[in-house]
mmCIF file of C-alpha atoms in Angstrom:
data_model
loop_
_atom_site.group_PDB
_atom_site.id
_atom_site.type_symbol
_atom_site.label_atom_id
_atom_site.label_comp_id
_atom_site.label_asym_id
_atom_site.label_seq_id
_atom_site.Cartn_x
_atom_site.Cartn_y
_atom_site.Cartn_z
ATOM 1 C CA ASP L 1 0.000 0.000 0.000
ATOM 2 C CA THR L 2 1.328 3.430 -0.943
ATOM 3 C CA ALA L 3 1.694 5.630 2.143
ATOM 4 C CA VAL L 4 1.300 9.030 0.429
ATOM 5 C CA SER L 5 -0.281 8.936 -2.999
ATOM 6 C CA GLN L 6 -0.725 11.804 -5.427
ATOM 7 C CA THR L 7 -2.707 12.047 -8.622
ATOM 8 C CA PRO L 8 -2.073 12.743 -11.387
ATOM 9 C CA LYS L 9 1.624 11.858 -11.713
ATOM 10 C CA TYR L 10 1.917 13.930 -14.881
ATOM 11 C CA LEU L 11 -0.121 16.937 -15.948
ATOM 12 C CA VAL L 12 0.363 18.887 -19.178
ATOM 13 C CA THR L 13 -1.873 21.884 -19.743
ATOM 14 C CA GLN L 14 -2.144 25.258 -21.422
ATOM 15 C CA MET L 15 -1.532 28.652 -19.835
ATOM 16 C CA GLY L 16 -4.651 30.096 -18.271
ATOM 17 C CA ASN L 17 -6.238 26.765 -17.438
ATOM 18 C CA ASP L 18 -7.262 25.624 -13.949
ATOM 19 C CA LYS L 19 -6.038 22.279 -12.605
ATOM 20 C CA SER L 20 -6.060 20.247 -9.400
ATOM 21 C CA ILE L 21 -3.696 17.756 -7.807
ATOM 22 C CA LYS L 22 -4.994 15.343 -5.209
ATOM 23 C CA CYS L 23 -3.151 13.798 -2.283
ATOM 24 C CA GLU L 24 -4.083 11.086 0.169
ATOM 25 C CA GLN L 25 -2.137 9.527 3.037
ATOM 26 C CA ASN L 26 -2.953 6.302 4.852
ATOM 27 C CA LEU L 27 -0.410 6.736 7.658
ATOM 28 C CA GLY L 28 -2.798 8.237 10.177
ATOM 29 C CA HIS L 29 -0.771 11.463 10.253
ATOM 30 C CA ASP L 30 -2.381 14.717 11.289
ATOM 31 C CA THR L 31 -0.199 17.141 9.329
ATOM 32 C CA MET L 32 0.069 17.400 5.549
ATOM 33 C CA TYR L 33 2.133 19.616 3.265
ATOM 34 C CA TRP L 34 2.628 20.777 -0.278
ATOM 35 C CA TYR L 35 6.187 21.361 -1.471
ATOM 36 C CA LYS L 36 7.260 22.678 -4.875
ATOM 37 C CA GLN L 37 10.439 21.452 -6.598
ATOM 38 C CA ASP L 38 11.650 23.618 -9.460
ATOM 39 C CA SER L 39 13.779 22.652 -12.442
ATOM 40 C CA LYS L 40 16.966 23.134 -10.396
ATOM 41 C CA LYS L 41 15.690 20.621 -7.817
ATOM 42 C CA PHE L 42 15.126 23.331 -5.223
ATOM 43 C CA LEU L 43 12.446 22.266 -2.720
ATOM 44 C CA LYS L 44 10.271 24.912 -1.083
ATOM 45 C CA ILE L 45 7.311 24.588 1.229
ATOM 46 C CA MET L 46 4.038 26.060 0.040
ATOM 47 C CA PHE L 47 1.364 25.050 2.540
ATOM 48 C CA SER L 48 0.808 22.946 5.616
ATOM 49 C CA TYR L 49 -2.410 21.724 7.216
ATOM 50 C CA ASN L 50 -2.780 20.293 10.695
ATOM 51 C CA ASN L 51 -6.054 18.528 11.409
ATOM 52 C CA LYS L 52 -7.660 20.262 8.427
ATOM 53 C CA GLU L 53 -6.503 23.711 9.572
ATOM 54 C CA LEU L 54 -4.088 25.815 7.523
ATOM 55 C CA ILE L 55 -0.981 26.444 9.628
ATOM 56 C CA ILE L 56 1.705 27.359 7.100
ATOM 57 C CA ASN L 57 1.064 29.549 4.098
ATOM 58 C CA GLU L 58 4.255 30.726 2.489
ATOM 59 C CA THR L 59 4.309 33.584 -0.011
ATOM 60 C CA VAL L 60 2.431 31.693 -2.654
ATOM 61 C CA PRO L 61 0.232 33.483 -5.228
ATOM 62 C CA ASN L 62 -3.438 33.304 -4.320
ATOM 63 C CA ARG L 63 -4.014 31.426 -7.574
ATOM 64 C CA PHE L 64 -2.964 28.424 -5.478
ATOM 65 C CA SER L 65 -5.649 27.205 -3.097
ATOM 66 C CA PRO L 66 -5.190 24.161 -0.892
ATOM 67 C CA LYS L 67 -8.170 22.268 0.477
ATOM 68 C CA SER L 68 -8.225 19.636 3.182
ATOM 69 C CA PRO L 69 -11.585 17.845 3.378
ATOM 70 C CA ASP L 70 -10.258 15.601 6.158
ATOM 71 C CA LYS L 71 -6.979 14.685 7.877
ATOM 72 C CA ALA L 72 -6.082 12.134 5.229
ATOM 73 C CA HIS L 73 -6.506 14.369 2.179
ATOM 74 C CA LEU L 74 -4.916 17.578 0.993
ATOM 75 C CA ASN L 75 -5.661 18.809 -2.504
ATOM 76 C CA LEU L 76 -4.093 21.656 -4.432
ATOM 77 C CA HIS L 77 -6.063 23.717 -6.912
ATOM 78 C CA ILE L 78 -4.298 26.135 -9.235
ATOM 79 C CA ASN L 79 -6.162 28.810 -11.185
ATOM 80 C CA SER L 80 -5.000 30.656 -14.289
ATOM 81 C CA LEU L 81 -1.869 28.577 -14.746
ATOM 82 C CA GLU L 82 1.317 30.386 -15.783
ATOM 83 C CA LEU L 83 4.510 29.109 -17.396
ATOM 84 C CA GLY L 84 6.377 29.610 -14.127
ATOM 85 C CA ASP L 85 4.079 27.165 -12.371
ATOM 86 C CA SER L 86 5.781 24.311 -14.219
ATOM 87 C CA ALA L 87 7.427 22.195 -11.521
ATOM 88 C CA VAL L 88 7.094 18.985 -9.575
ATOM 89 C CA TYR L 89 4.660 19.305 -6.694
ATOM 90 C CA PHE L 90 5.158 17.014 -3.728
ATOM 91 C CA CYS L 91 2.629 16.193 -1.092
ATOM 92 C CA ALA L 92 3.956 15.037 2.288
ATOM 93 C CA SER L 93 2.639 14.092 5.684
ATOM 94 C CA SER L 94 3.973 13.766 9.204
ATOM 95 C CA HIS L 95 2.898 13.170 12.761
ATOM 96 C CA THR L 96 2.707 16.587 14.391
ATOM 97 C CA ASN L 97 5.322 15.990 17.030
ATOM 98 C CA TYR L 98 7.827 13.968 15.041
ATOM 99 C CA GLY L 99 10.174 15.250 12.399
ATOM 100 C CA GLU L 100 10.006 12.756 9.568
ATOM 101 C CA LEU L 101 8.129 13.844 6.473
ATOM 102 C CA PHE L 102 6.784 11.125 4.200
ATOM 103 C CA PHE L 103 6.665 12.373 0.627
ATOM 104 C CA GLY L 104 4.536 11.218 -2.253
ATOM 105 C CA GLU L 105 6.137 10.480 -5.616
ATOM 106 C CA GLY L 106 5.353 13.917 -6.979
ATOM 107 C CA SER L 107 3.113 15.398 -9.665
ATOM 108 C CA ARG L 108 4.980 16.879 -12.612
ATOM 109 C CA LEU L 109 3.075 19.894 -13.935
ATOM 110 C CA THR L 110 4.013 21.288 -17.338
ATOM 111 C CA VAL L 111 2.378 24.506 -18.488
ATOM 112 C CA LEU L 112 2.663 25.234 -22.210
ATOM 113 C CA GLY W 1 13.978 33.626 7.524
ATOM 114 C CA GLU W 2 16.228 30.591 7.490
ATOM 115 C CA ASN W 3 18.749 30.139 4.701
ATOM 116 C CA VAL W 4 20.513 26.807 4.124
ATOM 117 C CA GLU W 5 23.559 26.545 1.881
ATOM 118 C CA GLN W 6 24.694 23.108 0.685
ATOM 119 C CA HIS W 7 27.978 22.055 -0.947
ATOM 120 C CA PRO W 8 29.046 20.571 -3.223
ATOM 121 C CA SER W 9 26.311 20.643 -5.852
ATOM 122 C CA THR W 10 27.732 17.512 -7.484
ATOM 123 C CA LEU W 11 29.958 14.803 -6.040
ATOM 124 C CA SER W 12 31.453 11.878 -7.901
ATOM 125 C CA VAL W 13 33.203 9.043 -6.014
ATOM 126 C CA GLN W 14 34.412 5.524 -6.642
ATOM 127 C CA GLU W 15 32.605 2.640 -5.033
ATOM 128 C CA GLY W 16 34.007 2.046 -1.560
ATOM 129 C CA ASP W 17 35.143 5.650 -1.071
ATOM 130 C CA SER W 18 33.613 8.026 1.455
ATOM 131 C CA ALA W 19 31.380 10.968 0.548
ATOM 132 C CA VAL W 20 30.907 14.131 2.583
ATOM 133 C CA ILE W 21 28.242 16.789 2.014
ATOM 134 C CA LYS W 22 28.258 20.011 4.018
ATOM 135 C CA CYS W 23 25.545 22.493 4.925
ATOM 136 C CA THR W 24 25.431 25.795 6.750
ATOM 137 C CA TYR W 25 22.363 27.488 8.179
ATOM 138 C CA SER W 26 21.661 31.062 9.186
ATOM 139 C CA ASP W 27 18.974 30.926 11.889
ATOM 140 C CA SER W 28 20.497 30.149 15.292
ATOM 141 C CA ALA W 29 17.013 29.107 16.474
ATOM 142 C CA SER W 30 17.028 26.091 14.138
ATOM 143 C CA ASN W 31 17.240 22.900 16.156
ATOM 144 C CA TYR W 32 16.257 20.070 13.826
ATOM 145 C CA PHE W 33 18.428 18.979 10.882
ATOM 146 C CA PRO W 34 17.263 16.117 8.659
ATOM 147 C CA TRP W 35 18.883 14.690 5.543
ATOM 148 C CA TYR W 36 16.779 13.403 2.683
ATOM 149 C CA LYS W 37 17.695 11.187 -0.253
ATOM 150 C CA GLN W 38 15.803 11.574 -3.525
ATOM 151 C CA GLU W 39 16.090 8.877 -6.166
ATOM 152 C CA LEU W 40 15.133 9.544 -9.766
ATOM 153 C CA GLY W 41 11.384 9.920 -10.185
ATOM 154 C CA LYS W 42 10.701 9.533 -6.473
ATOM 155 C CA GLY W 43 9.926 11.774 -3.546
ATOM 156 C CA PRO W 44 12.601 12.607 -0.959
ATOM 157 C CA GLN W 45 13.058 10.052 1.805
ATOM 158 C CA LEU W 46 14.505 10.698 5.243
ATOM 159 C CA ILE W 47 17.795 8.892 5.809
ATOM 160 C CA ILE W 48 18.994 10.429 9.061
ATOM 161 C CA ASP W 49 18.263 13.419 11.278
ATOM 162 C CA ILE W 50 19.863 15.154 14.206
ATOM 163 C CA ARG W 51 18.589 17.478 16.875
ATOM 164 C CA SER W 52 20.573 20.345 18.331
ATOM 165 C CA ASN W 53 21.195 18.661 21.676
ATOM 166 C CA VAL W 54 23.392 16.066 19.934
ATOM 167 C CA GLY W 55 26.711 16.593 18.151
ATOM 168 C CA GLU W 56 26.855 13.394 16.147
ATOM 169 C CA LYS W 57 24.608 10.543 15.110
ATOM 170 C CA LYS W 58 25.430 7.374 13.225
ATOM 171 C CA ASP W 59 23.330 4.771 11.447
ATOM 172 C CA GLN W 60 25.374 2.019 9.800
ATOM 173 C CA ARG W 61 27.268 3.652 6.896
ATOM 174 C CA ILE W 62 25.699 7.063 7.397
ATOM 175 C CA ALA W 63 26.661 9.657 9.998
ATOM 176 C CA VAL W 64 25.743 13.267 10.595
ATOM 177 C CA THR W 65 27.690 15.820 12.604
ATOM 178 C CA LEU W 66 26.439 19.145 13.900
ATOM 179 C CA ASN W 67 28.424 22.184 14.992
ATOM 180 C CA LYS W 68 25.939 24.617 16.532
ATOM 181 C CA THR W 69 28.521 27.296 17.197
ATOM 182 C CA ALA W 70 29.598 27.424 13.581
ATOM 183 C CA LYS W 71 26.052 26.681 12.352
ATOM 184 C CA HIS W 72 27.027 23.874 10.073
ATOM 185 C CA PHE W 73 26.244 20.199 9.763
ATOM 186 C CA SER W 74 27.559 17.454 7.526
ATOM 187 C CA LEU W 75 26.543 14.092 6.108
ATOM 188 C CA HIS W 76 29.166 11.356 5.893
ATOM 189 C CA ILE W 77 28.614 8.200 3.854
ATOM 190 C CA THR W 78 31.273 5.518 4.174
ATOM 191 C CA GLU W 79 31.908 2.535 1.880
ATOM 192 C CA THR W 80 29.728 4.027 -0.828
ATOM 193 C CA GLN W 81 27.799 1.740 -3.152
ATOM 194 C CA PRO W 82 26.270 2.432 -6.581
ATOM 195 C CA GLU W 83 22.799 2.379 -5.013
ATOM 196 C CA ASP W 84 23.822 5.407 -2.921
ATOM 197 C CA SER W 85 23.698 7.436 -6.155
ATOM 198 C CA ALA W 86 20.902 10.001 -5.743
ATOM 199 C CA VAL W 87 20.241 13.647 -4.879
ATOM 200 C CA TYR W 88 20.820 14.412 -1.196
ATOM 201 C CA PHE W 89 19.207 17.334 0.581
ATOM 202 C CA CYS W 90 19.993 18.829 3.938
ATOM 203 C CA ALA W 91 17.316 20.815 5.726
ATOM 204 C CA ALA W 92 16.749 22.834 8.875
ATOM 205 C CA SER W 93 13.776 23.840 10.957
ATOM 206 C CA THR W 94 12.946 25.280 14.330
ATOM 207 C CA GLY W 95 10.701 22.318 15.096
ATOM 208 C CA ALA W 96 10.966 21.137 18.661
ATOM 209 C CA GLY W 97 7.701 19.355 18.899
ATOM 210 C CA GLY W 98 4.611 20.926 17.497
ATOM 211 C CA THR W 99 3.866 21.830 13.937
ATOM 212 C CA SER W 100 7.116 23.557 13.075
ATOM 213 C CA TYR W 101 8.893 20.336 12.239
ATOM 214 C CA GLY W 102 7.550 20.222 8.748
ATOM 215 C CA LYS W 103 8.443 23.775 7.793
ATOM 216 C CA LEU W 104 11.781 22.660 6.483
ATOM 217 C CA THR W 105 14.163 24.960 4.683
ATOM 218 C CA PHE W 106 16.087 22.775 2.237
ATOM 219 C CA GLY W 107 19.574 23.150 0.875
ATOM 220 C CA GLN W 108 20.055 23.223 -2.885
ATOM 221 C CA GLY W 109 20.808 19.508 -3.133
ATOM 222 C CA THR W 110 23.891 17.446 -3.996
ATOM 223 C CA ILE W 111 23.901 15.005 -6.897
ATOM 224 C CA LEU W 112 25.988 12.052 -5.691
ATOM 225 C CA THR W 113 27.265 9.597 -8.275
ATOM 226 C CA VAL W 114 29.010 6.427 -7.118
ATOM 227 C CA HIS W 115 30.968 4.738 -9.897
ATOM 228 C CA PRO W 116 31.327 0.931 -9.741
#
């Protein structure tokens, strides 16, 4: 069983479109995250939810809107996609009081 | 905010040699320092971590050292094997329990290649 699963794995779309990436974890963790990895492999946190509440919101354009329907799911919706949004987006989860993040396999977004 | 610098950006070694990757951080409040390994097409995976009340930690062929005064920490891999080839990331956070653990600031990554 995959611990943190993301869908889709690949996403190719046109500028201006709206798209969503879904994430689910079956580890029983209470904190979930979205990280962005750019073409130079640089990893940067975007959002974090703890028990469905937003706790970290880095300086991310408001075109990006995370949604956590329950502790096991954290989705990312992106409006009006731009070329610079092309990246690999990683979902991760952790137990609140322990350090280890468990990452999904990533969703590669390409905006044409 | 925290800034983490990682060197070298690429590292090539022969199988059996040791590999060392170094990181420096800027925020003296940081107290949690994990290392992640990312294989091609996969998400990063924790390989070892260290908290600021410890100077060194070892797990089989992998060790991490921390110098709080100088604000730097290093990853040491001994007896490298081809399957150690991957991108390695250091990270830092001020997590000490609570929700700050996951707000990791990552280094730029080191591409390690182990030649058979």
